[in-house]
Tab-separated table of C-alpha atoms in Angstrom:
chain	number	residue	atom	x	y	z
A	1	GLN	CA	-0.136	-0.073	0.113
A	2	GLN	CA	1.522	3.110	-1.212
A	3	GLN	CA	0.915	5.904	1.285
A	4	VAL	CA	2.318	8.999	-0.689
A	5	LYS	CA	1.313	8.986	-3.980
A	6	GLN	CA	3.518	11.475	-6.427
A	7	SER	CA	2.600	12.660	-9.916
A	8	PRO	CA	3.486	13.182	-12.878
A	9	GLN	CA	6.248	10.827	-13.269
A	10	SER	CA	7.924	12.765	-15.575
A	11	LEU	CA	8.128	16.400	-16.488
A	12	ILE	CA	9.662	18.624	-19.154
A	13	VAL	CA	9.712	22.164	-18.987
A	14	GLN	CA	11.263	24.815	-20.814
A	15	LYS	CA	13.882	27.013	-19.637
A	16	GLY	CA	11.944	29.805	-17.269
A	17	GLY	CA	8.796	27.961	-16.774
A	18	ILE	CA	7.353	26.729	-13.632
A	19	SER	CA	7.766	22.964	-12.667
A	20	ILE	CA	4.768	21.866	-10.612
A	21	ILE	CA	4.878	17.938	-8.888
A	22	ASN	CA	2.153	17.132	-6.830
A	23	CYS	CA	1.816	14.625	-3.942
A	24	ALA	CA	-1.336	13.054	-1.991
A	25	TYR	CA	-0.824	11.194	1.430
A	26	GLU	CA	-3.100	9.231	3.426
A	27	ASN	CA	-1.838	9.232	6.447
A	28	THR	CA	-3.231	12.149	8.610
A	29	ALA	CA	-0.985	11.306	11.282
A	30	PHE	CA	2.060	12.593	9.392
A	31	ASP	CA	3.423	15.902	10.319
A	32	TYR	CA	6.580	16.817	8.151
A	33	PHE	CA	6.430	16.749	4.440
A	34	PRO	CA	10.074	17.145	2.832
A	35	TRP	CA	10.836	17.586	-1.019
A	36	TYR	CA	14.405	15.827	-2.048
A	37	GLN	CA	15.984	16.336	-5.164
A	38	GLN	CA	18.687	13.641	-6.275
A	39	PHE	CA	20.920	13.625	-9.289
A	40	PRO	CA	21.760	10.677	-10.870
A	41	GLY	CA	24.396	8.601	-9.003
A	42	LYS	CA	24.008	10.842	-5.781
A	43	GLY	CA	22.030	10.589	-2.740
A	44	PRO	CA	18.786	12.835	-2.146
A	45	ALA	CA	19.237	16.135	-0.775
A	46	LEU	CA	16.807	18.329	1.295
A	47	LEU	CA	15.282	20.967	-0.848
A	48	ILE	CA	12.647	22.159	0.933
A	49	ALA	CA	10.054	21.160	3.947
A	50	ILE	CA	6.863	22.083	5.561
A	51	ARG	CA	4.331	20.990	8.801
A	52	PRO	CA	1.018	20.761	8.398
A	53	ASP	CA	0.264	24.112	10.245
A	54	VAL	CA	0.968	26.268	7.283
A	55	SER	CA	-0.077	26.158	3.688
A	56	GLU	CA	2.445	27.432	1.815
A	57	LYS	CA	6.261	27.672	2.112
A	58	LYS	CA	8.668	29.429	-0.104
A	59	GLU	CA	12.567	29.575	-0.374
A	60	GLY	CA	13.967	31.133	-3.463
A	61	ARG	CA	12.419	29.642	-6.666
A	62	PHE	CA	11.311	26.624	-4.589
A	63	THR	CA	7.670	26.977	-3.007
A	64	ILE	CA	5.318	23.959	-1.252
A	65	SER	CA	1.787	24.583	-1.124
A	66	PHE	CA	-0.142	22.404	1.456
A	67	ASN	CA	-3.727	21.549	1.523
A	68	LYS	CA	-4.549	19.849	4.660
A	69	SER	CA	-7.857	19.050	4.114
A	70	ALA	CA	-7.496	17.528	0.866
A	71	LYS	CA	-4.405	15.670	2.077
A	72	GLN	CA	-2.131	17.047	-0.761
A	73	PHE	CA	1.033	19.155	-0.896
A	74	SER	CA	3.013	20.419	-4.125
A	75	LEU	CA	6.082	21.462	-5.150
A	76	HIS	CA	6.257	24.853	-7.530
A	77	ILE	CA	9.860	25.617	-8.926
A	78	MET	CA	9.655	28.842	-10.332
A	79	ASP	CA	11.963	29.844	-13.522
A	80	SER	CA	12.854	26.457	-13.901
A	81	GLN	CA	16.946	26.243	-15.099
A	82	PRO	CA	18.388	23.273	-16.805
A	83	GLY	CA	20.539	22.359	-13.687
A	84	ASP	CA	17.063	21.848	-12.093
A	85	SER	CA	16.969	18.902	-13.956
A	86	ALA	CA	17.077	15.774	-11.667
A	87	THR	CA	14.385	13.581	-9.917
A	88	TYR	CA	12.326	14.900	-7.140
A	89	PHE	CA	10.923	12.788	-4.420
A	90	CYS	CA	8.248	14.031	-2.030
A	91	ALA	CA	8.257	12.323	1.307
A	92	ALA	CA	6.060	12.213	4.891
A	93	SER	CA	7.060	11.195	8.186
A	94	LEU	CA	5.458	11.075	11.683
A	95	ARG	CA	7.024	12.087	15.033
A	96	GLY	CA	6.255	8.437	16.741
A	97	SER	CA	8.360	6.682	14.071
A	98	ASN	CA	11.614	8.227	14.443
A	99	TYR	CA	10.545	10.597	11.523
A	100	LYS	CA	11.199	7.668	9.243
A	101	LEU	CA	10.441	8.946	5.863
A	102	THR	CA	7.585	7.453	3.410
A	103	PHE	CA	8.695	8.383	-0.076
A	104	GLY	CA	6.590	9.123	-3.333
A	105	LYS	CA	7.534	7.220	-6.412
A	106	GLY	CA	9.643	10.391	-7.649
A	107	THR	CA	9.493	12.492	-10.719
A	108	LEU	CA	12.222	12.848	-13.611
A	109	LEU	CA	11.985	16.902	-14.311
A	110	THR	CA	13.593	17.721	-17.626
A	111	VAL	CA	14.023	21.389	-18.079
A	112	ASN	CA	14.874	22.344	-21.529
A	113	PRO	CA	17.502	24.767	-22.544
B	1	GLY	CA	23.806	21.763	6.112
B	2	ALA	CA	24.985	18.805	8.049
B	3	VAL	CA	27.501	16.241	6.322
B	4	VAL	CA	26.947	12.195	6.182
B	5	SER	CA	29.671	10.824	4.576
B	6	GLN	CA	29.309	7.201	2.984
B	7	HIS	CA	32.109	4.867	2.098
B	8	PRO	CA	32.956	3.453	-0.515
B	9	SER	CA	31.033	4.987	-3.235
B	10	ARG	CA	31.375	1.905	-5.441
B	11	VAL	CA	32.259	-1.645	-4.731
B	12	ILE	CA	32.168	-4.680	-6.753
B	13	CYS	CA	32.355	-8.328	-4.960
B	14	LYS	CA	32.185	-11.725	-5.719
B	15	SER	CA	28.983	-13.824	-5.268
B	16	GLY	CA	29.024	-15.336	-1.880
B	17	THR	CA	31.485	-12.767	-0.545
B	18	SER	CA	30.444	-9.844	2.079
B	19	VAL	CA	30.739	-6.326	1.849
B	20	LYS	CA	30.516	-3.417	4.461
B	21	ILE	CA	29.243	-0.027	4.115
B	22	GLU	CA	30.162	2.562	6.104
B	23	CYS	CA	27.949	5.443	6.904
B	24	ARG	CA	29.394	8.255	8.871
B	25	SER	CA	27.881	11.626	10.135
B	26	LEU	CA	30.699	14.007	10.123
B	27	ASP	CA	29.606	17.344	12.036
B	28	PHE	CA	27.110	16.060	14.042
B	29	GLN	CA	25.852	13.153	16.447
B	30	ALA	CA	23.215	10.736	14.879
B	31	THR	CA	20.814	9.324	17.207
B	32	THR	CA	18.990	7.597	14.343
B	33	MET	CA	20.366	6.070	11.001
B	34	PHE	CA	18.271	4.795	8.245
B	35	TRP	CA	19.262	2.762	5.473
B	36	TYR	CA	17.749	2.380	2.040
B	37	ARG	CA	18.077	0.576	-0.967
B	38	GLN	CA	17.206	2.318	-4.601
B	39	PHE	CA	16.923	0.358	-7.934
B	40	PRO	CA	17.330	2.269	-10.939
B	41	LYS	CA	14.342	4.669	-11.763
B	42	GLN	CA	12.881	3.852	-8.521
B	43	SER	CA	12.357	5.266	-5.501
B	44	LEU	CA	14.308	4.732	-2.048
B	45	MET	CA	13.173	1.537	-0.266
B	46	LEU	CA	13.476	1.560	3.716
B	47	MET	CA	15.348	-1.375	4.968
B	48	ALA	CA	16.025	-0.662	8.493
B	49	THR	CA	15.757	2.106	11.078
B	50	SER	CA	18.812	1.978	13.738
B	51	ASN	CA	19.284	3.883	16.921
B	52	GLU	CA	22.472	4.213	18.533
B	53	GLY	CA	23.565	1.493	20.799
B	54	SER	CA	20.283	-0.877	20.234
B	55	LYS	CA	19.312	-3.384	17.409
B	56	ALA	CA	18.198	-2.357	14.122
B	57	THR	CA	14.517	-2.368	13.360
B	58	TYR	CA	14.159	-3.915	9.872
B	59	GLU	CA	11.046	-3.669	7.509
B	60	GLN	CA	9.042	-6.148	6.619
B	61	GLY	CA	10.624	-8.451	4.055
B	62	VAL	CA	14.261	-7.407	4.810
B	63	GLU	CA	16.276	-10.449	5.797
B	64	LYS	CA	18.162	-8.956	8.982
B	65	ASP	CA	20.512	-11.920	8.785
B	66	LYS	CA	21.870	-10.949	5.187
B	67	PHE	CA	21.537	-7.057	5.862
B	68	LEU	CA	23.592	-6.710	9.071
B	69	ILE	CA	23.251	-3.116	10.563
B	70	ASN	CA	25.340	-2.213	13.305
B	71	HIS	CA	25.303	1.597	14.938
B	72	ALA	CA	27.813	1.493	17.622
B	73	SER	CA	28.573	4.821	18.192
B	74	LEU	CA	26.418	8.169	17.526
B	75	THR	CA	28.518	9.032	14.218
B	76	LEU	CA	28.950	5.723	12.790
B	77	SER	CA	26.424	3.341	11.162
B	78	THR	CA	27.454	0.169	8.899
B	79	LEU	CA	25.235	-1.870	6.555
B	80	THR	CA	27.258	-5.478	5.930
B	81	VAL	CA	25.383	-7.372	2.982
B	82	THR	CA	26.445	-11.192	3.591
B	83	SER	CA	26.863	-13.919	1.128
B	84	ALA	CA	26.420	-11.223	-1.383
B	85	HIS	CA	24.129	-12.644	-4.795
B	86	PRO	CA	23.907	-10.479	-7.913
B	87	GLU	CA	20.224	-9.728	-7.054
B	88	ASP	CA	21.980	-7.504	-3.963
B	89	SER	CA	23.213	-5.084	-6.673
B	90	SER	CA	21.929	-1.857	-6.146
B	91	PHE	CA	22.483	1.687	-4.599
B	92	TYR	CA	22.377	1.574	-0.959
B	93	ILE	CA	21.637	5.157	0.931
B	94	CYS	CA	22.004	5.926	4.371
B	95	SER	CA	20.463	9.045	6.029
B	96	ALA	CA	20.913	10.031	9.745
B	97	ARG	CA	19.379	12.626	11.921
B	98	VAL	CA	19.933	14.294	15.337
B	99	GLY	CA	17.077	13.157	17.217
B	100	GLY	CA	14.476	14.489	19.268
B	101	GLY	CA	12.438	16.857	17.759
B	102	ASN	CA	14.794	17.813	15.111
B	103	THR	CA	12.926	16.493	11.645
B	104	GLU	CA	15.781	17.003	9.240
B	105	ALA	CA	17.514	13.815	7.871
B	106	PHE	CA	20.531	14.493	6.104
B	107	PHE	CA	21.733	11.620	3.128
B	108	GLY	CA	25.112	9.979	2.240
B	109	GLN	CA	25.820	10.203	-1.197
B	110	GLY	CA	25.181	6.681	-1.783
B	111	THR	CA	27.106	3.347	-2.595
B	112	ARG	CA	26.566	1.546	-5.802
B	113	LEU	CA	27.211	-2.395	-5.026
B	114	THR	CA	27.668	-4.886	-8.062
B	115	VAL	CA	27.829	-8.057	-7.292
B	116	VAL	CA	29.475	-10.392	-10.064
């Protein structure tokens, strides 16, 4: 049973455009929602994270939008650049599990020059 | 950000042998470390959670006798793949967190294991 569903599986965006990746979760006990960026052959790196008590968080070109009632959250990458081309994973965790992360299946983002 | 170092980054071993992967938190003490496995073009699959000084908690379907995890200190955890077989070939990634109310997990750079 997949607890975090991520879409789309792949995404192609032109340079300067907006990349949007969506995730939906099932467990209402989740209380931490990070997004990770992974380049080929490397470990994931934390991009941005949000807690369910806020609806939006922005860091530079990256924004998380969070909809608690719909159990959905999304990552927006503004002014997408070729260097943003990577795989993006959403995740969710809860305090009682040592903040063990449950990952979405990932989105391969390609930003064309 | 905090640094987690994984070693080796690549290893090739013969079928039937054992291989050890190290995960170190370089500038913080990690009360909890996690080990993941990732197949090509797939997501990270959690294998086990380890807390310093106690036995690791394995996820369902992960053979604890095959994947030995030791978290003997607050800065080092090891994963030993015993009697490796070609199907164990994968990308293994560790992560570490400080503990308490600190939620962020820092990931190592991963280890590419190839069993021939």
